Tab-separated table of C-alpha atoms in Angstrom:
chain	number	residue	atom	x	y	z
A	1	GLU	CA	-10.973	-3.523	-3.353
A	2	LEU	CA	-7.362	-3.706	-4.467
A	3	LYS	CA	-6.570	-1.851	-7.659
A	4	VAL	CA	-3.318	-2.014	-9.567
A	5	GLU	CA	-2.581	0.665	-12.118
A	6	GLN	CA	0.258	0.825	-14.585
A	7	ASN	CA	1.542	3.862	-16.377
A	8	PRO	CA	2.024	4.233	-19.284
A	9	LEU	CA	-0.128	1.620	-21.009
A	10	PHE	CA	1.777	1.946	-24.252
A	11	LEU	CA	5.354	2.975	-24.745
A	12	SER	CA	7.189	3.405	-28.008
A	13	MET	CA	10.865	4.119	-27.654
A	14	GLN	CA	14.063	4.151	-29.622
A	15	GLU	CA	16.790	1.625	-29.104
A	16	GLY	CA	19.399	2.853	-26.673
A	17	LYS	CA	17.005	5.018	-24.660
A	18	ASN	CA	16.040	4.656	-21.013
A	19	TYR	CA	12.527	4.621	-19.624
A	20	THR	CA	10.518	3.688	-16.552
A	21	ILE	CA	7.198	1.899	-16.172
A	22	TYR	CA	5.236	2.664	-13.017
A	23	CYS	CA	2.956	0.392	-11.034
A	24	ASN	CA	0.739	1.810	-8.294
A	25	TYR	CA	-1.445	-0.288	-6.034
A	26	SER	CA	-4.162	0.773	-3.648
A	27	THR	CA	-3.735	-1.380	-0.516
A	28	THR	CA	-0.848	-2.904	1.332
A	29	SER	CA	0.799	-6.031	0.025
A	30	ASP	CA	3.966	-7.818	0.996
A	31	ARG	CA	5.060	-8.853	-2.447
A	32	LEU	CA	4.896	-7.732	-6.020
A	33	TYR	CA	5.694	-9.501	-9.264
A	34	TRP	CA	6.693	-8.344	-12.714
A	35	TYR	CA	5.856	-10.532	-15.691
A	36	ARG	CA	6.630	-10.315	-19.378
A	37	GLN	CA	4.261	-11.498	-22.092
A	38	ASP	CA	5.176	-11.849	-25.766
A	39	PRO	CA	2.340	-11.804	-28.339
A	40	GLY	CA	0.427	-15.063	-28.291
A	41	LYS	CA	2.528	-16.394	-25.446
A	42	SER	CA	2.046	-16.951	-21.759
A	43	LEU	CA	3.450	-15.006	-18.830
A	44	GLU	CA	7.132	-15.195	-17.978
A	45	SER	CA	8.192	-14.258	-14.473
A	46	LEU	CA	10.785	-11.490	-14.371
A	47	PHE	CA	11.057	-10.323	-10.769
A	48	VAL	CA	9.680	-11.010	-7.327
A	49	LEU	CA	9.938	-8.078	-4.925
A	50	LEU	CA	9.434	-9.052	-1.317
A	51	SER	CA	10.127	-6.061	0.864
A	52	ASN	CA	10.296	-2.310	1.026
A	53	GLY	CA	13.319	-0.993	-0.794
A	54	ALA	CA	13.863	-4.217	-2.700
A	55	VAL	CA	15.736	-3.770	-5.950
A	56	LYS	CA	16.383	-6.495	-8.499
A	57	GLN	CA	18.204	-6.329	-11.807
A	58	GLU	CA	18.403	-8.654	-14.758
A	59	GLY	CA	20.212	-7.430	-17.832
A	60	ARG	CA	18.723	-4.129	-18.970
A	61	LEU	CA	15.749	-4.354	-16.593
A	62	MET	CA	15.701	-3.200	-12.999
A	63	ALA	CA	12.698	-3.376	-10.680
A	64	SER	CA	12.195	-1.669	-7.346
A	65	LEU	CA	9.529	-1.596	-4.667
A	66	ASP	CA	8.454	1.158	-2.280
A	67	THR	CA	5.755	-0.321	-0.054
A	68	LYS	CA	5.147	2.948	1.765
A	69	ALA	CA	4.315	4.708	-1.477
A	70	ARG	CA	2.658	1.533	-2.842
A	71	LEU	CA	4.745	1.953	-5.945
A	72	SER	CA	6.933	-0.302	-8.015
A	73	THR	CA	9.006	0.731	-10.995
A	74	LEU	CA	10.469	-1.220	-13.879
A	75	HIS	CA	13.391	0.679	-15.371
A	76	ILE	CA	14.677	-0.090	-18.835
A	77	THR	CA	18.247	0.856	-19.618
A	78	ALA	CA	19.505	1.253	-23.186
A	79	ALA	CA	16.512	-0.509	-24.695
A	80	VAL	CA	16.949	-3.107	-27.426
A	81	HIS	CA	14.364	-4.531	-29.814
A	82	ASP	CA	14.269	-7.862	-27.953
A	83	LEU	CA	12.654	-6.099	-25.010
A	84	SER	CA	9.520	-5.387	-27.044
A	85	ALA	CA	6.681	-7.115	-25.168
A	86	THR	CA	3.884	-6.401	-22.723
A	87	TYR	CA	4.917	-6.042	-19.094
A	88	PHE	CA	2.557	-6.681	-16.193
A	89	CYS	CA	2.949	-5.961	-12.544
A	90	ALA	CA	0.888	-8.027	-10.117
A	91	VAL	CA	0.229	-7.727	-6.416
A	92	VAL	CA	-0.381	-10.719	-4.193
A	93	ARG	CA	-3.564	-10.787	-2.160
A	94	ASN	CA	-4.781	-12.981	0.694
A	95	THR	CA	-4.440	-16.555	-0.430
A	96	GLY	CA	-1.806	-15.769	-3.009
A	97	LYS	CA	-4.008	-14.804	-5.914
A	98	LEU	CA	-2.527	-12.176	-8.180
A	99	ILE	CA	-4.186	-8.875	-8.992
A	100	PHE	CA	-2.706	-7.601	-12.239
A	101	GLY	CA	-2.176	-4.166	-13.647
A	102	GLN	CA	-3.473	-3.396	-17.116
A	103	GLY	CA	-0.128	-4.118	-18.728
A	104	THR	CA	2.330	-1.826	-20.512
A	105	THR	CA	3.030	-2.610	-24.147
A	106	LEU	CA	6.587	-1.698	-24.972
A	107	GLN	CA	7.672	-1.202	-28.548
A	108	VAL	CA	11.373	-0.634	-29.123
A	109	LYS	CA	12.215	0.762	-32.518
A	110	PRO	CA	15.615	0.420	-34.164
B	1	GLY	CA	6.304	-32.513	-17.104
B	2	ALA	CA	8.615	-29.595	-16.600
B	3	GLY	CA	5.970	-26.895	-16.743
B	4	VAL	CA	2.268	-26.244	-16.394
B	5	SER	CA	0.414	-27.996	-19.188
B	6	GLN	CA	-2.956	-26.842	-20.501
B	7	SER	CA	-5.273	-28.417	-23.015
B	8	PRO	CA	-6.658	-27.809	-25.481
B	9	SER	CA	-4.525	-24.930	-26.700
B	10	ASN	CA	-7.402	-23.637	-28.786
B	11	LYS	CA	-11.131	-24.262	-28.543
B	12	VAL	CA	-13.846	-22.956	-30.816
B	13	THR	CA	-17.415	-23.698	-29.876
B	14	GLU	CA	-20.914	-22.477	-30.476
B	15	LYS	CA	-22.759	-20.251	-28.072
B	16	GLY	CA	-24.721	-22.290	-25.556
B	17	LYS	CA	-22.377	-25.284	-25.528
B	18	ASP	CA	-20.455	-26.457	-22.483
B	19	VAL	CA	-16.646	-26.522	-22.496
B	20	GLU	CA	-14.013	-28.111	-20.301
B	21	LEU	CA	-10.498	-26.780	-19.998
B	22	ARG	CA	-7.751	-28.834	-18.424
B	23	CYS	CA	-4.689	-27.876	-16.405
B	24	ASP	CA	-1.878	-30.164	-15.313
B	25	PRO	CA	0.284	-28.306	-12.776
B	26	ILE	CA	3.956	-28.730	-12.037
B	27	SER	CA	4.535	-31.865	-10.015
B	28	GLY	CA	4.699	-31.123	-6.301
B	29	HIS	CA	2.936	-27.786	-6.541
B	30	THR	CA	0.104	-27.625	-4.053
B	31	ALA	CA	-1.418	-24.339	-5.218
B	32	LEU	CA	-3.263	-24.000	-8.522
B	33	TYR	CA	-4.845	-20.884	-9.990
B	34	TRP	CA	-7.054	-20.078	-12.954
B	35	TYR	CA	-6.999	-16.643	-14.599
B	36	ARG	CA	-8.715	-15.206	-17.638
B	37	GLN	CA	-7.215	-12.749	-20.082
B	38	SER	CA	-9.448	-10.773	-22.402
B	39	LEU	CA	-9.099	-7.527	-24.288
B	40	GLY	CA	-11.778	-5.758	-22.341
B	41	GLN	CA	-10.999	-6.967	-18.836
B	42	GLY	CA	-7.270	-7.633	-18.837
B	43	LEU	CA	-5.971	-10.397	-16.584
B	44	GLU	CA	-8.522	-11.525	-13.981
B	45	PHE	CA	-8.296	-14.045	-11.183
B	46	LEU	CA	-10.947	-16.764	-11.338
B	47	ILE	CA	-10.322	-19.474	-8.738
B	48	TYR	CA	-7.587	-20.837	-6.461
B	49	PHE	CA	-6.997	-24.303	-5.039
B	50	GLN	CA	-4.630	-24.999	-2.157
B	51	GLY	CA	-4.189	-28.586	-1.111
B	52	ASN	CA	-7.359	-30.004	0.429
B	53	SER	CA	-8.727	-26.646	1.527
B	54	ALA	CA	-11.939	-25.218	0.156
B	55	PRO	CA	-11.157	-23.329	-3.053
B	56	ASP	CA	-11.285	-19.543	-3.273
B	57	LYS	CA	-13.990	-19.037	-5.886
B	58	SER	CA	-14.273	-15.296	-5.443
B	59	GLY	CA	-13.245	-14.502	-9.017
B	60	LEU	CA	-15.701	-16.698	-10.882
B	61	PRO	CA	-17.871	-14.322	-12.954
B	62	SER	CA	-21.100	-16.334	-12.842
B	63	ASP	CA	-22.563	-19.658	-11.746
B	64	ARG	CA	-21.946	-20.981	-15.247
B	65	PHE	CA	-18.295	-21.274	-14.265
B	66	SER	CA	-17.032	-24.058	-12.051
B	67	ALA	CA	-13.755	-25.826	-11.432
B	68	GLU	CA	-12.511	-28.875	-9.671
B	69	ARG	CA	-9.168	-30.313	-8.797
B	70	THR	CA	-8.918	-34.048	-8.499
B	71	GLY	CA	-6.377	-35.747	-6.288
B	72	GLY	CA	-4.616	-32.484	-5.629
B	73	SER	CA	-3.229	-32.429	-9.142
B	74	VAL	CA	-5.104	-31.965	-12.427
B	75	SER	CA	-7.774	-29.268	-12.556
B	76	THR	CA	-10.706	-28.805	-14.901
B	77	LEU	CA	-12.444	-25.493	-15.505
B	78	THR	CA	-15.960	-25.938	-16.857
B	79	ILE	CA	-18.043	-23.250	-18.507
B	80	GLN	CA	-21.688	-24.127	-19.052
B	81	ARG	CA	-23.957	-22.556	-21.648
B	82	THR	CA	-21.125	-20.489	-23.089
B	83	GLN	CA	-21.705	-16.885	-24.087
B	84	GLN	CA	-19.726	-14.735	-26.498
B	85	GLU	CA	-18.303	-12.707	-23.617
B	86	ASP	CA	-16.631	-15.886	-22.378
B	87	SER	CA	-14.214	-15.656	-25.309
B	88	ALA	CA	-10.776	-15.171	-23.793
B	89	VAL	CA	-7.499	-16.890	-23.038
B	90	TYR	CA	-7.785	-19.006	-19.914
B	91	LEU	CA	-4.494	-19.302	-18.061
B	92	CYS	CA	-3.601	-21.786	-15.378
B	93	ALA	CA	-0.753	-21.290	-12.929
B	94	SER	CA	0.710	-23.328	-10.116
B	95	SER	CA	3.045	-22.664	-7.234
B	96	PHE	CA	4.738	-24.672	-4.523
B	97	HIS	CA	2.491	-23.043	-1.937
B	98	GLY	CA	0.022	-20.198	-1.939
B	99	GLY	CA	1.883	-16.914	-2.157
B	100	GLN	CA	4.938	-18.428	-3.806
B	101	PRO	CA	5.911	-17.424	-7.371
B	102	GLN	CA	3.394	-18.719	-9.877
B	103	HIS	CA	4.341	-20.525	-13.057
B	104	PHE	CA	1.927	-20.091	-15.917
B	105	GLY	CA	0.854	-22.487	-18.636
B	106	ASP	CA	0.488	-21.446	-22.270
B	107	GLY	CA	-3.253	-21.008	-21.886
B	108	THR	CA	-6.355	-22.136	-23.744
B	109	ARG	CA	-7.703	-19.680	-26.286
B	110	LEU	CA	-11.480	-20.026	-26.187
B	111	SER	CA	-13.589	-18.590	-28.982
B	112	ILE	CA	-17.380	-18.614	-28.768
B	113	LEU	CA	-19.150	-18.234	-32.101
């Protein structure tokens, strides 16, 4: 059974600081997604990572994928309050269904 | 419409009642997914439809849950004899094909009294 684990589950950080969220998964997969969810809102797609070594960046967020280690990271650079949200990684299985991590709630304090 | 549309946005019902949740996917998307988000279980896959193929029902938690997709477009998720543990946000997503990036609706927040 595929398991997806995120670390940490909660992260409180100061504005301007850097931090990394980790996503480990237990079996092979050829693609991984990162989503953002604001309170009471739905999921917003951030990144799609399709191959080993893939790196994507959007603003202060950068995601990478190491399929050999079954690890993806979401790196936050110089955090700002607007980045406060819950971030999910999700691994694609079989027919395309997503298996989600537990989510990492990020709180950026001024 | 431009995005995945779900209705109702909120539903409160009494334990034991049946409920129907509706999802209208993005036009042209052949794949449709239902997920459930709850505090205790996180985000869970429920069911997947791809074109005219038999749906992947492997995530449905019990036989009280069923879903159909009519005409390859609108989908309805039905929960019979609701229980309090069914309280959750039910999210629908669609994609151009299975395995392609999924676009999520705003969800239906279901509360069972």
